[in-house]
Amino acid sequence: MPATVVVGTQWGDEGKGRFTDLLAKDMDLVVRYQGGHNAGHRIVVGGEAFSLQLVPSGVLYPHTIPVIGNGVVVDPTVLVAECEALEARGVDTSRLVVSGNAHLIMPYHYELDRATERSLGKNKLGTTKRGIGPAYADKAARIGLRIQDLLDPKIFRQKLDVVLREKNAVLAKVFNRLALDGEEIAQLYLGEIAPRVAPMIADTVTLIHDALDAGKQVMLEGAQATFLDLDHGTYPYVTSSNPTAGGACVGSGIGPREITRVVGIAKAYVTRVGAGPFPSEVDGAIADQLVERGHEYGTNTGRRRRPGWLDLVMLRHAVRLNSVSEIALTKLDVLSSLSALRLCVAYEADGERLDKVPYHQSVLHRVRPIYEELAGWSEDLTGVTSVERLPRAAREYIARIEQAVGVPVTFAAVGPDRDQYVSFAA
Ligand code: GDP
Ligand code: IMO
Ligand code: MG
């Protein structure tokens, strides 16, 4: 059976977790394919909130198998702690499996993430400081340790010895930091963590293919988002993996022909955490209103998110980059009571109108948004569950988005709870 990808179309925190959870009702496997615990995916069910970082957002159903794919970078202490916290709240995590090929986030990755950010000073990226970039860098440099190394203490120690010599030299000589103790790391990873993680390790590629062959439904859950993609995002203000739908193939081990549905998640406005260009960013009273009404503070870092109007130039590009087949819009309720709404329909730079995201980053940094203004609505949408009950202005807002990006909006969420959404499916 075909696979479905859920992908963020903006700069993250679009509500991927809540839609993955909603769609997981009909899924057998839910697979995270990239990123790590830089993600924060919040799901609310009947008023009870769950914030997931590494565990796939299908975990709340007893019938799904949550899979952490080979493309993810895993801090195994975070994984164990997250599973324990879920178990303590009555969520069964015993079906969770993790790929042996997934790379490990090690203590020196955190040190290097922090030290690099510090040394960048005012040019810092504003990373989540979770060691994500350094872990992916080691993967590319072929000096990373993998989940499967936890199963072989001799190999683990050998690899750690070699890599730690280099890391400690860099920490001490470049960043003037203290060296890390290899024995302590080995004790933690092999002594405490390996026995807890070992039962979760599986051949996830075979598991996913067997499920597809048996006619089961597989969902691939993206973390981060299109414009944080290492290749397609606003480099260098990006994360170090490929959240775009192509990354779902690499990060899970399936081919592109298996994917038939790509659900692009878009917030009804836009937010961004951390540094980087953001053409439709707003400030002042409207920004405060979006942040406060939308509770735009990071799910796990608590940072205030930067808000802006919905950018249709970017969304159109995201539809292309990911082969988005439908859009699920979130947080439509947050726009209630704004007297007028703006949609960024094009950019202006150097006296020219641009309908596409400029390939030259310097241009993107200086573009000015060209807005179309639409009527707002005053009604509270949080109890709306049918299209007919959406105010006309809200329907027009959605229709304009569809017209601009060329794919249908199939869902509009009007509150954080699993049931707070409108479906446009026929
Ligand atoms: P993700 O990283 O893409 O999964 O998104 P996050 O969970 O980090 O951020 C989305 C936030 O918006 C979470 O706090 C959700 O509970 C909340 N949320 C999701 N959909 C809606 C919605 O339609 N309306 C409102 N008001 N909140 C929503
Ligand atoms: P979810 O899955 C929003 C941002 C960071 C920073 C940049 C690089 O919840 O949407 P990193 O720690 O990955 O090296 O940081 O990427 N970032 C996110 N922003 N949502 C996320 O995840 C993010 N994960 C990373 O703020 O700008
Ligand atoms: Mg998030």
Tab-separated table of C-alpha atoms and ligand atoms in Angstrom:
chain	number	residue	atom	x	y	z
A	1	MET	CA	0.000	0.000	0.000
A	2	PRO	CA	1.151	3.524	-0.607
A	3	ALA	CA	2.961	5.673	1.895
A	4	THR	CA	1.922	9.139	3.077
A	5	VAL	CA	4.346	11.917	3.995
A	6	VAL	CA	3.532	14.691	6.439
A	7	VAL	CA	5.868	17.625	5.843
A	8	GLY	CA	6.221	21.140	7.198
A	9	THR	CA	5.933	23.773	4.466
A	10	GLN	CA	7.327	26.745	6.394
A	11	TRP	CA	9.965	27.100	9.162
A	12	GLY	CA	8.642	24.491	11.564
A	13	ASP	CA	5.965	24.274	14.256
A	14	GLU	CA	3.197	24.258	11.683
A	15	GLY	CA	1.326	21.547	13.585
A	16	LYS	CA	2.878	18.450	11.980
A	17	GLY	CA	2.503	16.491	15.199
A	18	ARG	CA	-1.194	17.196	15.584
A	19	PHE	CA	-1.946	16.212	11.974
A	20	THR	CA	0.307	13.157	12.119
A	21	ASP	CA	-1.668	12.125	15.178
A	22	LEU	CA	-4.988	12.749	13.452
A	23	LEU	CA	-4.056	10.819	10.294
A	24	ALA	CA	-2.376	8.034	12.292
A	25	LYS	CA	-5.832	6.768	13.160
A	26	ASP	CA	-5.742	4.979	9.776
A	27	MET	CA	-2.041	4.085	9.768
A	28	ASP	CA	-0.170	0.957	10.737
A	29	LEU	CA	3.323	2.429	10.904
A	30	VAL	CA	4.330	6.007	11.725
A	31	VAL	CA	7.967	6.691	10.864
A	32	ARG	CA	10.149	9.661	11.817
A	33	TYR	CA	12.706	10.054	9.022
A	34	GLN	CA	15.057	12.907	10.018
A	35	GLY	CA	15.955	15.409	12.693
A	36	GLY	CA	16.190	14.575	16.346
A	37	HIS	CA	14.975	16.065	19.598
A	38	ASN	CA	15.249	19.543	18.121
A	39	ALA	CA	11.650	18.761	17.168
A	40	GLY	CA	8.762	19.485	19.500
A	41	HIS	CA	5.480	18.032	18.291
A	42	ARG	CA	2.518	18.875	20.480
A	43	ILE	CA	-0.644	16.821	20.413
A	44	VAL	CA	-3.753	17.498	22.473
A	45	VAL	CA	-6.375	14.821	22.999
A	46	GLY	CA	-9.430	15.626	25.061
A	47	GLY	CA	-7.590	18.506	26.716
A	48	GLU	CA	-4.570	16.374	27.617
A	49	ALA	CA	-1.344	17.591	25.988
A	50	PHE	CA	1.640	15.530	24.908
A	51	SER	CA	4.887	17.068	23.642
A	52	LEU	CA	6.934	14.627	21.627
A	53	GLN	CA	10.530	15.128	20.590
A	54	LEU	CA	11.801	11.808	19.256
A	55	VAL	CA	8.870	9.459	19.586
A	56	PRO	CA	6.712	9.489	16.426
A	57	SER	CA	3.325	11.160	16.746
A	58	GLY	CA	1.417	7.916	16.103
A	59	VAL	CA	2.318	6.571	19.535
A	60	LEU	CA	-0.980	7.504	21.157
A	61	TYR	CA	-2.926	4.810	19.283
A	62	PRO	CA	-2.636	1.196	20.417
A	63	HIS	CA	-2.661	-0.096	16.819
A	64	THR	CA	0.295	1.832	15.328
A	65	ILE	CA	3.959	0.891	15.358
A	66	PRO	CA	6.073	4.003	15.917
A	67	VAL	CA	9.370	3.778	14.028
A	68	ILE	CA	12.471	5.932	14.398
A	69	GLY	CA	14.067	5.644	10.973
A	70	ASN	CA	17.713	5.552	9.931
A	71	GLY	CA	17.736	9.272	9.050
A	72	VAL	CA	17.083	10.426	12.614
A	73	VAL	CA	19.842	11.427	15.060
A	74	VAL	CA	19.085	9.992	18.469
A	75	ASP	CA	20.196	10.990	21.930
A	76	PRO	CA	19.393	7.647	23.540
A	77	THR	CA	19.089	9.161	27.025
A	78	VAL	CA	16.368	11.473	25.694
A	79	LEU	CA	14.676	8.551	23.971
A	80	VAL	CA	14.589	6.502	27.158
A	81	ALA	CA	13.389	9.466	29.231
A	82	GLU	CA	10.657	10.299	26.716
A	83	CYS	CA	9.396	6.710	26.691
A	84	GLU	CA	9.395	6.614	30.488
A	85	ALA	CA	7.479	9.882	30.721
A	86	LEU	CA	4.880	8.586	28.248
A	87	GLU	CA	4.582	5.277	30.083
A	88	ALA	CA	4.047	7.163	33.359
A	89	ARG	CA	1.064	8.816	31.679
A	90	GLY	CA	-0.369	5.521	30.532
A	91	VAL	CA	0.915	5.583	26.928
A	92	ASP	CA	2.220	2.213	25.799
A	93	THR	CA	5.615	2.661	24.099
A	94	SER	CA	6.485	-1.035	23.919
A	95	ARG	CA	5.895	-1.187	20.141
A	96	LEU	CA	8.430	1.564	19.404
A	97	VAL	CA	11.357	0.499	17.228
A	98	VAL	CA	14.513	2.336	16.267
A	99	SER	CA	16.789	1.781	13.295
A	100	GLY	CA	20.236	0.373	14.036
A	101	ASN	CA	21.580	2.772	11.391
A	102	ALA	CA	20.337	5.908	13.126
A	103	HIS	CA	23.242	7.966	14.425
A	104	LEU	CA	23.814	8.709	18.083
A	105	ILE	CA	23.974	12.181	19.539
A	106	MET	CA	26.930	12.122	21.927
A	107	PRO	CA	27.803	14.494	24.801
A	108	TYR	CA	30.499	16.199	22.709
A	109	HIS	CA	27.888	17.100	20.094
A	110	TYR	CA	26.124	19.298	22.653
A	111	GLU	CA	29.420	20.889	23.681
A	112	LEU	CA	30.305	21.637	20.062
A	113	ASP	CA	26.828	22.966	19.218
A	114	ARG	CA	27.009	25.394	22.157
A	115	ALA	CA	30.644	26.344	21.535
A	116	THR	CA	30.071	26.999	17.825
A	117	GLU	CA	27.043	29.157	18.506
A	118	ARG	CA	28.988	31.106	21.110
A	119	SER	CA	31.891	31.683	18.758
A	120	LEU	CA	29.564	32.854	15.975
A	121	GLY	CA	28.478	35.684	18.271
A	122	LYS	CA	25.919	37.916	16.600
A	123	ASN	CA	25.961	35.657	13.536
A	124	LYS	CA	24.729	32.677	15.524
A	125	LEU	CA	21.997	30.527	13.988
A	126	GLY	CA	19.923	30.206	17.126
A	127	THR	CA	20.058	26.407	17.125
A	128	THR	CA	18.197	24.347	19.681
A	129	LYS	CA	21.604	23.428	21.180
A	130	ARG	CA	20.722	19.752	21.067
A	131	GLY	CA	23.859	18.675	19.213
A	132	ILE	CA	21.979	18.134	15.950
A	133	GLY	CA	24.397	19.863	13.552
A	134	PRO	CA	27.558	18.291	15.013
A	135	ALA	CA	25.948	14.817	14.989
A	136	TYR	CA	24.995	15.084	11.310
A	137	ALA	CA	28.441	16.514	10.550
A	138	ASP	CA	30.052	13.413	12.048
A	139	LYS	CA	27.684	11.208	10.070
A	140	ALA	CA	28.809	12.908	6.857
A	141	ALA	CA	32.451	12.749	7.947
A	142	ARG	CA	31.973	9.022	8.615
A	143	ILE	CA	33.074	9.220	12.222
A	144	GLY	CA	29.632	8.937	13.802
A	145	LEU	CA	28.548	6.264	16.255
A	146	ARG	CA	25.315	4.503	15.443
A	147	ILE	CA	22.523	2.964	17.494
A	148	GLN	CA	23.767	-0.504	16.526
A	149	ASP	CA	27.147	0.255	18.121
A	150	LEU	CA	25.348	0.078	21.467
A	151	LEU	CA	25.052	-3.662	20.840
A	152	ASP	CA	28.824	-4.127	20.551
A	153	PRO	CA	30.752	-2.610	23.481
A	154	LYS	CA	34.139	-3.323	21.919
A	155	ILE	CA	33.327	-1.494	18.688
A	156	PHE	CA	31.618	1.309	20.617
A	157	ARG	CA	34.708	1.918	22.755
A	158	GLN	CA	37.073	1.712	19.786
A	159	LYS	CA	35.105	4.260	17.792
A	160	LEU	CA	34.623	6.502	20.815
A	161	ASP	CA	38.360	6.464	21.602
A	162	VAL	CA	39.282	7.631	18.132
A	163	VAL	CA	36.626	10.284	17.781
A	164	LEU	CA	36.939	11.623	21.313
A	165	ARG	CA	40.643	12.291	20.827
A	166	GLU	CA	39.743	14.649	17.984
A	167	LYS	CA	36.729	16.198	19.743
A	168	ASN	CA	38.635	16.872	22.934
A	169	ALA	CA	41.455	18.503	20.994
A	170	VAL	CA	38.964	20.800	19.265
A	171	LEU	CA	37.096	21.561	22.489
A	172	ALA	CA	40.304	22.370	24.355
A	173	LYS	CA	42.396	24.078	21.686
A	174	VAL	CA	39.775	25.863	19.600
A	175	PHE	CA	37.050	26.570	22.130
A	176	ASN	CA	38.988	26.548	25.378
A	177	ARG	CA	36.584	24.029	26.907
A	178	LEU	CA	37.242	21.122	29.236
A	179	ALA	CA	37.923	17.705	27.768
A	180	LEU	CA	35.243	15.027	28.155
A	181	ASP	CA	35.952	11.729	29.875
A	182	GLY	CA	35.584	8.735	27.544
A	183	GLU	CA	35.075	6.279	30.364
A	184	GLU	CA	32.161	8.296	31.740
A	185	ILE	CA	30.529	8.417	28.324
A	186	ALA	CA	31.018	4.672	27.795
A	187	GLN	CA	29.568	3.942	31.251
A	188	LEU	CA	26.477	6.018	30.523
A	189	TYR	CA	25.862	4.760	26.983
A	190	LEU	CA	26.871	1.104	27.432
A	191	GLY	CA	26.100	0.576	31.103
A	192	GLU	CA	22.869	2.504	31.627
A	193	ILE	CA	21.381	3.193	28.234
A	194	ALA	CA	22.221	0.225	26.010
A	195	PRO	CA	20.198	-2.317	28.019
A	196	ARG	CA	17.134	-0.040	27.746
A	197	VAL	CA	17.523	0.729	24.046
A	198	ALA	CA	18.637	-2.712	22.822
A	199	PRO	CA	15.120	-4.205	22.807
A	200	MET	CA	13.927	-1.340	20.585
A	201	ILE	CA	16.561	-1.834	17.877
A	202	ALA	CA	15.209	-3.349	14.680
A	203	ASP	CA	15.764	-3.662	10.950
A	204	THR	CA	13.343	-0.860	10.213
A	205	VAL	CA	13.885	-0.944	6.436
A	206	THR	CA	12.659	-4.534	6.253
A	207	LEU	CA	9.852	-3.770	8.693
A	208	ILE	CA	8.598	-0.874	6.549
A	209	HIS	CA	8.852	-2.815	3.269
A	210	ASP	CA	7.124	-5.863	4.712
A	211	ALA	CA	4.333	-3.608	5.930
A	212	LEU	CA	3.973	-1.993	2.486
A	213	ASP	CA	4.004	-5.418	0.812
A	214	ALA	CA	1.300	-6.637	3.192
A	215	GLY	CA	-0.964	-3.741	2.180
A	216	LYS	CA	-0.484	-1.785	5.375
A	217	GLN	CA	-0.568	1.993	5.684
A	218	VAL	CA	2.735	3.731	6.339
A	219	MET	CA	3.074	7.350	7.332
A	220	LEU	CA	6.349	9.263	7.262
A	221	GLU	CA	6.413	12.115	9.769
A	222	GLY	CA	8.674	15.036	8.993
A	223	ALA	CA	10.280	17.175	11.650
A	224	GLN	CA	11.434	20.769	11.068
A	225	ALA	CA	10.335	22.007	7.674
A	226	THR	CA	10.978	22.863	4.046
A	227	PHE	CA	12.760	26.171	4.649
A	228	LEU	CA	14.923	24.649	7.376
A	229	ASP	CA	16.079	21.984	4.888
A	230	LEU	CA	19.850	21.747	4.564
A	231	ASP	CA	19.660	21.908	0.758
A	232	HIS	CA	16.503	23.892	0.089
A	233	GLY	CA	16.171	26.109	3.138
A	234	THR	CA	17.496	29.562	3.894
A	235	TYR	CA	21.096	28.357	4.340
A	236	PRO	CA	22.942	28.729	6.673
A	237	TYR	CA	19.868	29.394	8.832
A	238	VAL	CA	18.701	25.818	8.499
A	239	THR	CA	18.881	22.533	10.307
A	240	SER	CA	21.367	19.847	9.275
A	241	SER	CA	18.980	17.299	7.738
A	242	ASN	CA	16.521	17.079	4.835
A	243	PRO	CA	12.968	17.526	6.108
A	244	THR	CA	11.636	17.830	2.523
A	245	ALA	CA	9.670	14.841	1.217
A	246	GLY	CA	12.696	13.458	-0.639
A	247	GLY	CA	14.339	13.069	2.745
A	248	ALA	CA	11.512	10.738	3.725
A	249	CYS	CA	12.801	8.169	1.214
A	250	VAL	CA	16.415	8.368	2.345
A	251	GLY	CA	15.582	8.572	6.026
A	252	SER	CA	13.295	5.550	6.034
A	253	GLY	CA	14.692	3.394	3.223
A	254	ILE	CA	11.835	3.406	0.738
A	255	GLY	CA	11.826	4.481	-2.903
A	256	PRO	CA	9.901	7.492	-4.231
A	257	ARG	CA	7.316	5.341	-6.052
A	258	GLU	CA	5.957	4.151	-2.690
A	259	ILE	CA	4.799	7.668	-1.800
A	260	THR	CA	1.425	8.666	-3.195
A	261	ARG	CA	0.233	11.292	-0.758
A	262	VAL	CA	2.157	14.256	0.594
A	263	VAL	CA	0.318	16.345	3.161
A	264	GLY	CA	1.937	19.758	3.468
A	265	ILE	CA	1.256	21.335	6.837
A	266	ALA	CA	0.935	25.111	6.756
A	267	LYS	CA	0.112	27.463	9.573
A	268	ALA	CA	-2.542	30.008	8.538
A	269	TYR	CA	0.191	32.587	9.188
A	270	VAL	CA	3.931	31.912	9.537
A	271	THR	CA	6.333	31.615	12.440
A	272	ARG	CA	10.046	31.111	12.663
A	273	VAL	CA	12.332	30.406	15.645
A	274	GLY	CA	15.984	31.336	15.474
A	275	ALA	CA	17.760	33.609	13.033
A	276	GLY	CA	17.375	33.935	9.258
A	277	PRO	CA	15.485	35.797	6.544
A	278	PHE	CA	11.700	36.042	6.865
A	279	PRO	CA	10.166	38.325	4.203
A	280	SER	CA	6.638	38.489	5.624
A	281	GLU	CA	7.678	38.981	9.259
A	282	VAL	CA	5.546	41.452	11.228
A	283	ASP	CA	6.160	43.340	14.427
A	284	GLY	CA	4.160	45.596	16.711
A	285	ALA	CA	0.606	44.978	17.835
A	286	ILE	CA	-0.230	42.391	15.176
A	287	ALA	CA	2.859	40.373	16.048
A	288	ASP	CA	1.944	40.440	19.734
A	289	GLN	CA	-1.582	39.370	18.928
A	290	LEU	CA	-0.435	36.412	16.797
A	291	VAL	CA	2.107	35.335	19.423
A	292	GLU	CA	-0.281	35.616	22.351
A	293	ARG	CA	-3.396	34.181	20.692
A	294	GLY	CA	-1.355	31.451	19.032
A	295	HIS	CA	0.829	30.747	22.106
A	296	GLU	CA	3.833	31.069	19.852
A	297	TYR	CA	6.511	29.915	22.250
A	298	GLY	CA	8.694	26.893	21.427
A	299	THR	CA	7.221	23.557	22.477
A	300	ASN	CA	10.465	22.525	24.103
A	301	THR	CA	12.833	25.496	24.126
A	302	GLY	CA	10.231	28.047	25.251
A	303	ARG	CA	11.614	30.660	22.853
A	304	ARG	CA	9.225	33.278	21.435
A	305	ARG	CA	8.556	32.522	17.793
A	306	ARG	CA	8.823	35.305	15.209
A	307	PRO	CA	5.407	35.787	13.518
A	308	GLY	CA	4.461	36.908	10.030
A	309	TRP	CA	1.731	36.840	7.393
A	310	LEU	CA	1.209	33.752	5.277
A	311	ASP	CA	3.752	33.779	2.453
A	312	LEU	CA	2.270	32.290	-0.718
A	313	VAL	CA	5.545	32.626	-2.647
A	314	MET	CA	7.221	30.316	-0.162
A	315	LEU	CA	4.216	28.019	0.081
A	316	ARG	CA	4.115	27.612	-3.707
A	317	HIS	CA	7.801	26.721	-3.662
A	318	ALA	CA	7.234	24.234	-0.821
A	319	VAL	CA	4.465	22.571	-2.843
A	320	ARG	CA	6.957	22.036	-5.669
A	321	LEU	CA	9.885	20.925	-3.527
A	322	ASN	CA	7.813	18.289	-1.746
A	323	SER	CA	5.277	17.258	-4.411
A	324	VAL	CA	2.648	18.346	-1.915
A	325	SER	CA	-0.671	16.818	-2.950
A	326	GLU	CA	-2.826	18.581	-0.339
A	327	ILE	CA	-2.474	21.184	2.371
A	328	ALA	CA	-3.611	20.922	5.955
A	329	LEU	CA	-3.935	24.417	7.338
A	330	THR	CA	-3.532	24.968	11.075
A	331	LYS	CA	-4.348	27.702	13.559
A	332	LEU	CA	-7.067	29.329	11.485
A	333	ASP	CA	-8.740	30.164	14.816
A	334	VAL	CA	-5.806	32.424	15.755
A	335	LEU	CA	-6.677	34.846	12.928
A	336	SER	CA	-10.164	35.568	14.329
A	337	SER	CA	-10.687	39.195	15.326
A	338	LEU	CA	-7.973	40.636	13.102
A	339	SER	CA	-9.895	43.224	11.119
A	340	ALA	CA	-7.920	42.653	7.923
A	341	LEU	CA	-5.669	39.823	6.823
A	342	ARG	CA	-2.679	39.947	4.546
A	343	LEU	CA	-1.328	37.352	2.174
A	344	CYS	CA	2.131	37.786	0.693
A	345	VAL	CA	1.558	37.117	-3.010
A	346	ALA	CA	4.909	38.232	-4.449
A	347	TYR	CA	8.125	40.043	-3.531
A	348	GLU	CA	9.696	43.225	-4.734
A	349	ALA	CA	13.462	43.615	-5.015
A	350	ASP	CA	15.514	46.214	-6.854
A	351	GLY	CA	12.377	47.565	-8.530
A	352	GLU	CA	11.368	44.169	-9.845
A	353	ARG	CA	8.386	41.988	-8.963
A	354	LEU	CA	9.353	38.420	-8.065
A	355	ASP	CA	6.832	35.587	-8.100
A	356	LYS	CA	9.350	32.975	-7.039
A	357	VAL	CA	11.774	32.573	-4.159
A	358	PRO	CA	15.012	34.162	-5.475
A	359	TYR	CA	17.855	31.671	-5.728
A	360	HIS	CA	20.361	34.249	-4.553
A	361	GLN	CA	20.173	34.415	-0.778
A	362	SER	CA	21.327	38.060	-0.672
A	363	VAL	CA	18.257	38.993	-2.712
A	364	LEU	CA	15.976	37.052	-0.375
A	365	HIS	CA	17.410	39.019	2.535
A	366	ARG	CA	16.321	42.326	0.990
A	367	VAL	CA	13.028	41.467	-0.729
A	368	ARG	CA	9.945	43.379	0.325
A	369	PRO	CA	6.644	41.530	0.503
A	370	ILE	CA	3.794	42.514	-1.797
A	371	TYR	CA	0.560	41.935	0.074
A	372	GLU	CA	-2.999	41.329	-0.932
A	373	GLU	CA	-5.463	42.356	1.737
A	374	LEU	CA	-8.467	40.206	2.561
A	375	ALA	CA	-11.366	40.717	4.932
A	376	GLY	CA	-11.003	39.212	8.382
A	377	TRP	CA	-13.710	37.667	10.539
A	378	SER	CA	-14.656	38.169	14.141
A	379	GLU	CA	-16.270	34.817	14.949
A	380	ASP	CA	-14.571	32.382	17.297
A	381	LEU	CA	-13.765	29.306	15.200
A	382	THR	CA	-12.697	26.930	17.943
A	383	GLY	CA	-16.013	25.065	17.996
A	384	VAL	CA	-16.482	24.902	14.217
A	385	THR	CA	-16.411	21.390	12.771
A	386	SER	CA	-18.124	21.808	9.396
A	387	VAL	CA	-17.285	23.857	6.329
A	388	GLU	CA	-20.740	25.455	6.285
A	389	ARG	CA	-20.153	26.977	9.717
A	390	LEU	CA	-16.897	28.656	8.723
A	391	PRO	CA	-17.401	32.404	8.185
A	392	ARG	CA	-17.407	33.399	4.528
A	393	ALA	CA	-14.230	35.428	4.957
A	394	ALA	CA	-12.431	32.341	6.291
A	395	ARG	CA	-13.585	30.294	3.314
A	396	GLU	CA	-12.395	33.035	0.980
A	397	TYR	CA	-9.029	33.122	2.703
A	398	ILE	CA	-8.655	29.380	2.123
A	399	ALA	CA	-9.880	29.593	-1.473
A	400	ARG	CA	-7.275	32.281	-2.216
A	401	ILE	CA	-4.522	30.044	-0.824
A	402	GLU	CA	-5.678	27.112	-2.956
A	403	GLN	CA	-5.814	29.284	-6.035
A	404	ALA	CA	-2.292	30.608	-5.432
A	405	VAL	CA	-0.579	27.304	-4.768
A	406	GLY	CA	-2.560	24.972	-7.008
A	407	VAL	CA	-3.362	22.193	-4.555
A	408	PRO	CA	-6.434	21.736	-2.366
A	409	VAL	CA	-6.651	22.574	1.307
A	410	THR	CA	-8.189	19.397	2.696
A	411	PHE	CA	-8.215	20.247	6.394
A	412	ALA	CA	-8.302	23.425	8.436
A	413	ALA	CA	-7.531	23.139	12.127
A	414	VAL	CA	-9.324	25.541	14.451
A	415	GLY	CA	-7.790	24.600	17.804
A	416	PRO	CA	-5.063	22.355	19.181
A	417	ASP	CA	-7.263	19.433	20.158
A	418	ARG	CA	-7.379	16.346	17.926
A	419	ASP	CA	-11.072	16.987	17.142
A	420	GLN	CA	-10.810	20.705	16.431
A	421	TYR	CA	-10.709	20.706	12.668
A	422	VAL	CA	-12.795	21.049	9.557
A	423	SER	CA	-12.454	18.542	6.747
A	424	PHE	CA	-12.942	19.646	3.131
A	425	ALA	CA	-12.817	16.099	1.812
A	426	ALA	CA	-15.823	15.341	-0.348
B	1	GDP	P1	4.972	20.869	14.991
B	1	GDP	O1	6.379	21.027	15.445
B	1	GDP	O2	4.798	21.159	13.527
B	1	GDP	O3	4.365	19.551	15.363
B	1	GDP	O4	4.140	21.979	15.764
B	1	GDP	P2	4.262	22.349	17.329
B	1	GDP	O5	3.536	21.318	18.104
B	1	GDP	O6	5.653	22.674	17.709
B	1	GDP	O7	3.510	23.738	17.345
B	1	GDP	C1	2.177	23.847	17.003
B	1	GDP	C2	1.445	24.445	18.220
B	1	GDP	O8	0.173	24.878	17.839
B	1	GDP	C3	1.212	23.426	19.323
B	1	GDP	O9	1.228	24.087	20.556
B	1	GDP	C4	-0.175	22.890	19.024
B	1	GDP	O10	-0.845	22.394	20.162
B	1	GDP	C5	-0.841	24.135	18.515
B	1	GDP	N1	-1.857	23.929	17.492
B	1	GDP	C6	-1.860	23.035	16.468
B	1	GDP	N2	-2.926	23.246	15.665
B	1	GDP	C7	-3.605	24.296	16.185
B	1	GDP	C8	-4.787	25.009	15.788
B	1	GDP	O11	-5.411	24.740	14.779
B	1	GDP	N3	-5.150	26.057	16.583
B	1	GDP	C9	-4.470	26.418	17.710
B	1	GDP	N4	-4.905	27.457	18.400
B	1	GDP	N5	-3.357	25.763	18.110
B	1	GDP	C10	-2.921	24.725	17.348
B	2	IMO	P1	9.624	21.062	14.679
B	2	IMO	O1	9.769	19.643	14.210
B	2	IMO	C1	11.101	25.147	14.539
B	2	IMO	C2	15.421	25.669	14.021
B	2	IMO	C3	16.209	26.273	15.156
B	2	IMO	C4	17.314	26.972	14.394
B	2	IMO	C5	17.587	26.009	13.244
B	2	IMO	C6	18.764	25.072	13.491
B	2	IMO	O2	9.060	21.179	16.061
B	2	IMO	O3	8.915	21.898	13.669
B	2	IMO	P2	19.112	22.933	15.011
B	2	IMO	O4	19.038	22.757	16.495
B	2	IMO	O5	18.182	22.051	14.243
B	2	IMO	O6	20.517	22.848	14.503
B	2	IMO	O7	18.647	24.458	14.766
B	2	IMO	O8	16.407	25.242	13.087
B	2	IMO	N1	14.619	24.475	14.379
B	2	IMO	C7	13.279	24.480	14.493
B	2	IMO	N2	12.401	25.491	14.400
B	2	IMO	N3	10.661	23.891	14.722
B	2	IMO	C8	11.542	22.861	14.789
B	2	IMO	O9	11.141	21.573	14.844
B	2	IMO	C9	12.930	23.141	14.722
B	2	IMO	N4	14.042	22.384	14.778
B	2	IMO	C10	15.069	23.214	14.559
B	2	IMO	O10	15.403	27.180	15.903
B	2	IMO	O11	16.825	28.159	13.825
B	3	MG	MG	7.462	22.056	16.926
